[in-house]
Amino acid sequence: ARIMQTKRMTPHELADPIVQSRISELEPRFDMARAIIRVRQAEAVVNSIDRLIRVVPSPTGGPTEPWYPPEQAVANLPAEVFAEAGQDPHSIAMEVGGPIPGLGQAEAFRVVAAWSKLRAGWTAGNVADVQAGLDELATLLPALAAPSVYPKASQRAAELRYYAFGKFTWGWVVYFLGLLVSVVALITRWRTPRVAALLLMLAALALHAYGVGLRWYILDRIPVANMFEAVVAAAWIGVALALVAEHYYRTGVFLVGANATGFFALIMAQFVIPGGGTISAIMGILDDVMLRIHTTMITAAYALIFLAAVIAIVYIFAYYFRAQPAKSAEVGLMGLCAGLAVLVMSRLIFLSEAGSATGYTKLPGATLAFAAVSLIGLVILAVLLWRRAASEAITGLSMILIATVTLWLGDYGFVGVMAKVCIAGGATWMVGNITGAWVQIRQARRQAAAQLAGQPVSSASMDDGPSTRPLLAGAMPGDERGPEALPVWLNHIDWSHLIVLNMATVLLFVGGIVLGALWADYSWGRPWGWDPKETFALNTWIIYAILIHVRFIVRRRGLWTAWLSVIGCLMMLFNWIFVNFYVSGLHSYA
């Protein structure tokens, strides 16, 4: 029961003959290959742990010299020690990898004694001996290192604090609260929710900054060298820029986008990104001035792209809500129903199987279920088309396609996540439309009652704010004029969107394409080589170049911009996540 709960086994339990027999039975099975490989890797780590724990610094080497495992200090002990034990000093030295350069006999004896105490205490389950061995090593090892090689005491204390507070990724809770309040502030335009949202975002941003700054101090370099660091640091840059934009333009939508960006970034950092943000040494190829420039600029562009996508979704919601709130709510209901259908079908076509890699196996006849879902969907589409409800038919077709492909290709975990995303997204969309309509009706009734009573009508509305395009939104055409001119509040969202898009496009081109080519030229000898990462980075920028020019030729410019912004964000996420982890290339380390 403890193993099932913690998903952990002790080396003693793993070595049990019954466990080893079961592993041997499962090892030849193709569907268990990856799981058994992980088990064998864990066994290898356990069996060679003495040689993997390299905590003894080179007394004579610089920062780039290798460190050594404590057991290798045995080779530095006097020959008399081995003679008394009847052992050959040369054989022992060869077995542990040779003596540690520059380590004296007295220091070697102290390292071996402390390590032996720690190891014996750990094996016997004696907490006092383990702590005593750790304390001795913590005092001895820093004194062995050459100057500026071992981390300073303040850095080690900062690292303890960093891990003790969960790498400060739990700040997503504050961002989430700020997101809820900022949505209320955007809809109602009330001052109190806006102030509360600002205070929550400031608190989350300060907590976020403290975590990034602490990691920066521990590493003694800018923390953008791996996925965890890039996501966390980039999100902070995006949130900070959104806060500045909100201070100047006061549209309210920057608060929503900033809180959503911080929330999703820290959620990914805490629960999704492999490695969990463990502090590690930087790879040699990344230790370059371009890490501070190119990587920082491109990750900041990615954060702004995500921020722009959040604002785009707000615009899409607001546009369709203004046009037809009832139909927009129906779209949310369709998404909710599609998610529920996928969740129900997953319970029917997946069966629990202890021997499979995921714990579940798909029924052989599951294709019939897909056919049934498609048939029912086609009947519904035929009815909608017969009623001349083309938009509902297109939405329904999209939902059916998503549900069918998810059930057909996905495993149990993926299907479950997609179902929950559809349920949550559809319910949020539907409830948002209903809530917005209720707020509008309530405000209209209050204004009518105030007019009948001869009282002054409140001037607070969604149209509050400047009616001219801000400078940073650019001179591109908008929806401000013409017979289909949109209200000012919707233009505010479009302008806010453009401000972020303009910054993201420039950063992506200069930081990603130009400076990336410059770094590649002097690192790999060529500025461009069609590496997967390079190619998809270019594809992402092309989408934003198209986005900027499309506004000159389409009629509903804000809507087209919003949809293309969402597509560009999906391309960016594909490039940043899928290409990094699943496509081999020169950038696989990042």
PDB file of C-alpha atoms in Angstrom, residues 31-126:
ATOM      1  CA  ASP A  31       4.369  -2.506 -24.345  1.00  0.00           C
ATOM      2  CA  MET A  32       6.414  -2.589 -21.128  1.00  0.00           C
ATOM      3  CA  ALA A  33       9.786  -1.784 -22.687  1.00  0.00           C
ATOM      4  CA  ARG A  34       9.959   1.896 -21.647  1.00  0.00           C
ATOM      5  CA  ALA A  35       8.745   1.188 -18.111  1.00  0.00           C
ATOM      6  CA  ILE A  36      11.249  -1.623 -17.576  1.00  0.00           C
ATOM      7  CA  ILE A  37      14.053   0.565 -18.957  1.00  0.00           C
ATOM      8  CA  ARG A  38      13.237   3.136 -16.268  1.00  0.00           C
ATOM      9  CA  VAL A  39      13.341   0.416 -13.613  1.00  0.00           C
ATOM     10  CA  ARG A  40      16.714  -0.870 -14.842  1.00  0.00           C
ATOM     11  CA  GLN A  41      18.085   2.681 -14.906  1.00  0.00           C
ATOM     12  CA  ALA A  42      16.973   3.151 -11.313  1.00  0.00           C
ATOM     13  CA  GLU A  43      18.735  -0.102 -10.369  1.00  0.00           C
ATOM     14  CA  ALA A  44      21.916   1.084 -12.079  1.00  0.00           C
ATOM     15  CA  VAL A  45      21.825   4.352 -10.170  1.00  0.00           C
ATOM     16  CA  VAL A  46      21.361   2.541  -6.860  1.00  0.00           C
ATOM     17  CA  ASN A  47      24.198   0.123  -7.569  1.00  0.00           C
ATOM     18  CA  SER A  48      26.648   2.877  -8.563  1.00  0.00           C
ATOM     19  CA  ILE A  49      25.484   5.650  -6.250  1.00  0.00           C
ATOM     20  CA  ASP A  50      28.914   5.913  -4.616  1.00  0.00           C
ATOM     21  CA  ARG A  51      30.458   6.957  -7.928  1.00  0.00           C
ATOM     22  CA  LEU A  52      27.617   9.275  -8.946  1.00  0.00           C
ATOM     23  CA  ILE A  53      27.729  11.489  -5.849  1.00  0.00           C
ATOM     24  CA  ARG A  54      30.574  13.810  -6.811  1.00  0.00           C
ATOM     25  CA  VAL A  55      30.827  16.301  -3.969  1.00  0.00           C
ATOM     26  CA  VAL A  56      34.606  16.461  -3.343  1.00  0.00           C
ATOM     27  CA  PRO A  57      36.116  19.462  -5.191  1.00  0.00           C
ATOM     28  CA  SER A  58      39.573  19.429  -6.700  1.00  0.00           C
ATOM     29  CA  PRO A  59      41.927  21.146  -4.211  1.00  0.00           C
ATOM     30  CA  THR A  60      44.212  22.333  -7.030  1.00  0.00           C
ATOM     31  CA  GLY A  61      41.808  22.784  -9.950  1.00  0.00           C
ATOM     32  CA  GLY A  62      39.742  25.688 -11.204  1.00  0.00           C
ATOM     33  CA  PRO A  63      35.973  25.988 -11.764  1.00  0.00           C
ATOM     34  CA  THR A  64      36.050  23.717 -14.829  1.00  0.00           C
ATOM     35  CA  GLU A  65      37.901  20.841 -13.143  1.00  0.00           C
ATOM     36  CA  PRO A  66      35.845  17.712 -12.346  1.00  0.00           C
ATOM     37  CA  TRP A  67      34.744  16.875  -8.805  1.00  0.00           C
ATOM     38  CA  TYR A  68      35.124  13.453  -7.241  1.00  0.00           C
ATOM     39  CA  PRO A  69      33.047  10.933  -5.262  1.00  0.00           C
ATOM     40  CA  PRO A  70      33.975  10.595  -1.561  1.00  0.00           C
ATOM     41  CA  GLU A  71      34.943   6.950  -1.926  1.00  0.00           C
ATOM     42  CA  GLN A  72      37.733   7.922  -4.353  1.00  0.00           C
ATOM     43  CA  ALA A  73      39.520   9.594  -1.421  1.00  0.00           C
ATOM     44  CA  VAL A  74      40.356   6.062  -0.253  1.00  0.00           C
ATOM     45  CA  ALA A  75      43.133   6.023  -2.892  1.00  0.00           C
ATOM     46  CA  ASN A  76      44.787   8.983  -1.121  1.00  0.00           C
ATOM     47  CA  LEU A  77      45.156   7.170   2.220  1.00  0.00           C
ATOM     48  CA  PRO A  78      48.632   6.043   3.390  1.00  0.00           C
ATOM     49  CA  ALA A  79      49.802   2.619   2.242  1.00  0.00           C
ATOM     50  CA  GLU A  80      50.064   1.533   5.903  1.00  0.00           C
ATOM     51  CA  VAL A  81      46.275   1.619   6.222  1.00  0.00           C
ATOM     52  CA  PHE A  82      45.900  -0.997   3.488  1.00  0.00           C
ATOM     53  CA  ALA A  83      48.808  -3.067   4.773  1.00  0.00           C
ATOM     54  CA  GLU A  84      47.142  -3.377   8.197  1.00  0.00           C
ATOM     55  CA  ALA A  85      43.970  -4.576   6.496  1.00  0.00           C
ATOM     56  CA  GLY A  86      45.866  -6.998   4.246  1.00  0.00           C
ATOM     57  CA  GLN A  87      44.870  -5.216   1.046  1.00  0.00           C
ATOM     58  CA  ASP A  88      46.837  -4.094  -1.989  1.00  0.00           C
ATOM     59  CA  PRO A  89      46.894  -0.246  -2.187  1.00  0.00           C
ATOM     60  CA  HIS A  90      47.412  -0.297  -5.962  1.00  0.00           C
ATOM     61  CA  SER A  91      44.376  -2.518  -6.569  1.00  0.00           C
ATOM     62  CA  ILE A  92      42.177  -0.389  -4.333  1.00  0.00           C
ATOM     63  CA  ALA A  93      43.313   2.779  -6.094  1.00  0.00           C
ATOM     64  CA  MET A  94      42.558   1.290  -9.510  1.00  0.00           C
ATOM     65  CA  GLU A  95      39.139   0.128  -8.332  1.00  0.00           C
ATOM     66  CA  VAL A  96      38.003   3.593  -7.147  1.00  0.00           C
ATOM     67  CA  GLY A  97      39.522   5.513 -10.068  1.00  0.00           C
ATOM     68  CA  GLY A  98      42.896   6.615  -8.711  1.00  0.00           C
ATOM     69  CA  PRO A  99      43.852   9.234  -6.115  1.00  0.00           C
ATOM     70  CA  ILE A 100      42.292  12.701  -6.110  1.00  0.00           C
ATOM     71  CA  PRO A 101      44.936  15.215  -7.288  1.00  0.00           C
ATOM     72  CA  GLY A 102      46.139  17.563  -4.565  1.00  0.00           C
ATOM     73  CA  LEU A 103      44.211  15.898  -1.707  1.00  0.00           C
ATOM     74  CA  GLY A 104      46.435  15.317   1.325  1.00  0.00           C
ATOM     75  CA  GLN A 105      46.385  12.177   3.431  1.00  0.00           C
ATOM     76  CA  ALA A 106      44.906  13.879   6.502  1.00  0.00           C
ATOM     77  CA  GLU A 107      42.079  15.468   4.492  1.00  0.00           C
ATOM     78  CA  ALA A 108      41.478  12.152   2.695  1.00  0.00           C
ATOM     79  CA  PHE A 109      41.169  10.338   6.019  1.00  0.00           C
ATOM     80  CA  ARG A 110      38.596  12.870   7.259  1.00  0.00           C
ATOM     81  CA  VAL A 111      36.553  12.625   4.028  1.00  0.00           C
ATOM     82  CA  VAL A 112      36.557   8.805   4.152  1.00  0.00           C
ATOM     83  CA  ALA A 113      35.646   8.761   7.870  1.00  0.00           C
ATOM     84  CA  ALA A 114      32.726  11.192   7.413  1.00  0.00           C
ATOM     85  CA  TRP A 115      31.458   9.365   4.339  1.00  0.00           C
ATOM     86  CA  SER A 116      31.718   5.975   6.077  1.00  0.00           C
ATOM     87  CA  LYS A 117      29.758   7.312   9.048  1.00  0.00           C
ATOM     88  CA  LEU A 118      27.086   8.720   6.734  1.00  0.00           C
ATOM     89  CA  ARG A 119      26.810   5.522   4.720  1.00  0.00           C
ATOM     90  CA  ALA A 120      26.730   3.218   7.760  1.00  0.00           C
ATOM     91  CA  GLY A 121      24.096   5.391   9.423  1.00  0.00           C
ATOM     92  CA  TRP A 122      21.966   5.419   6.305  1.00  0.00           C
ATOM     93  CA  THR A 123      22.165   1.644   5.912  1.00  0.00           C
ATOM     94  CA  ALA A 124      21.286   1.086   9.580  1.00  0.00           C
ATOM     95  CA  GLY A 125      18.558   3.740   9.612  1.00  0.00           C
ATOM     96  CA  ASN A 126      20.409   5.722  12.271  1.00  0.00           C
TER      97      ASN A 126
END
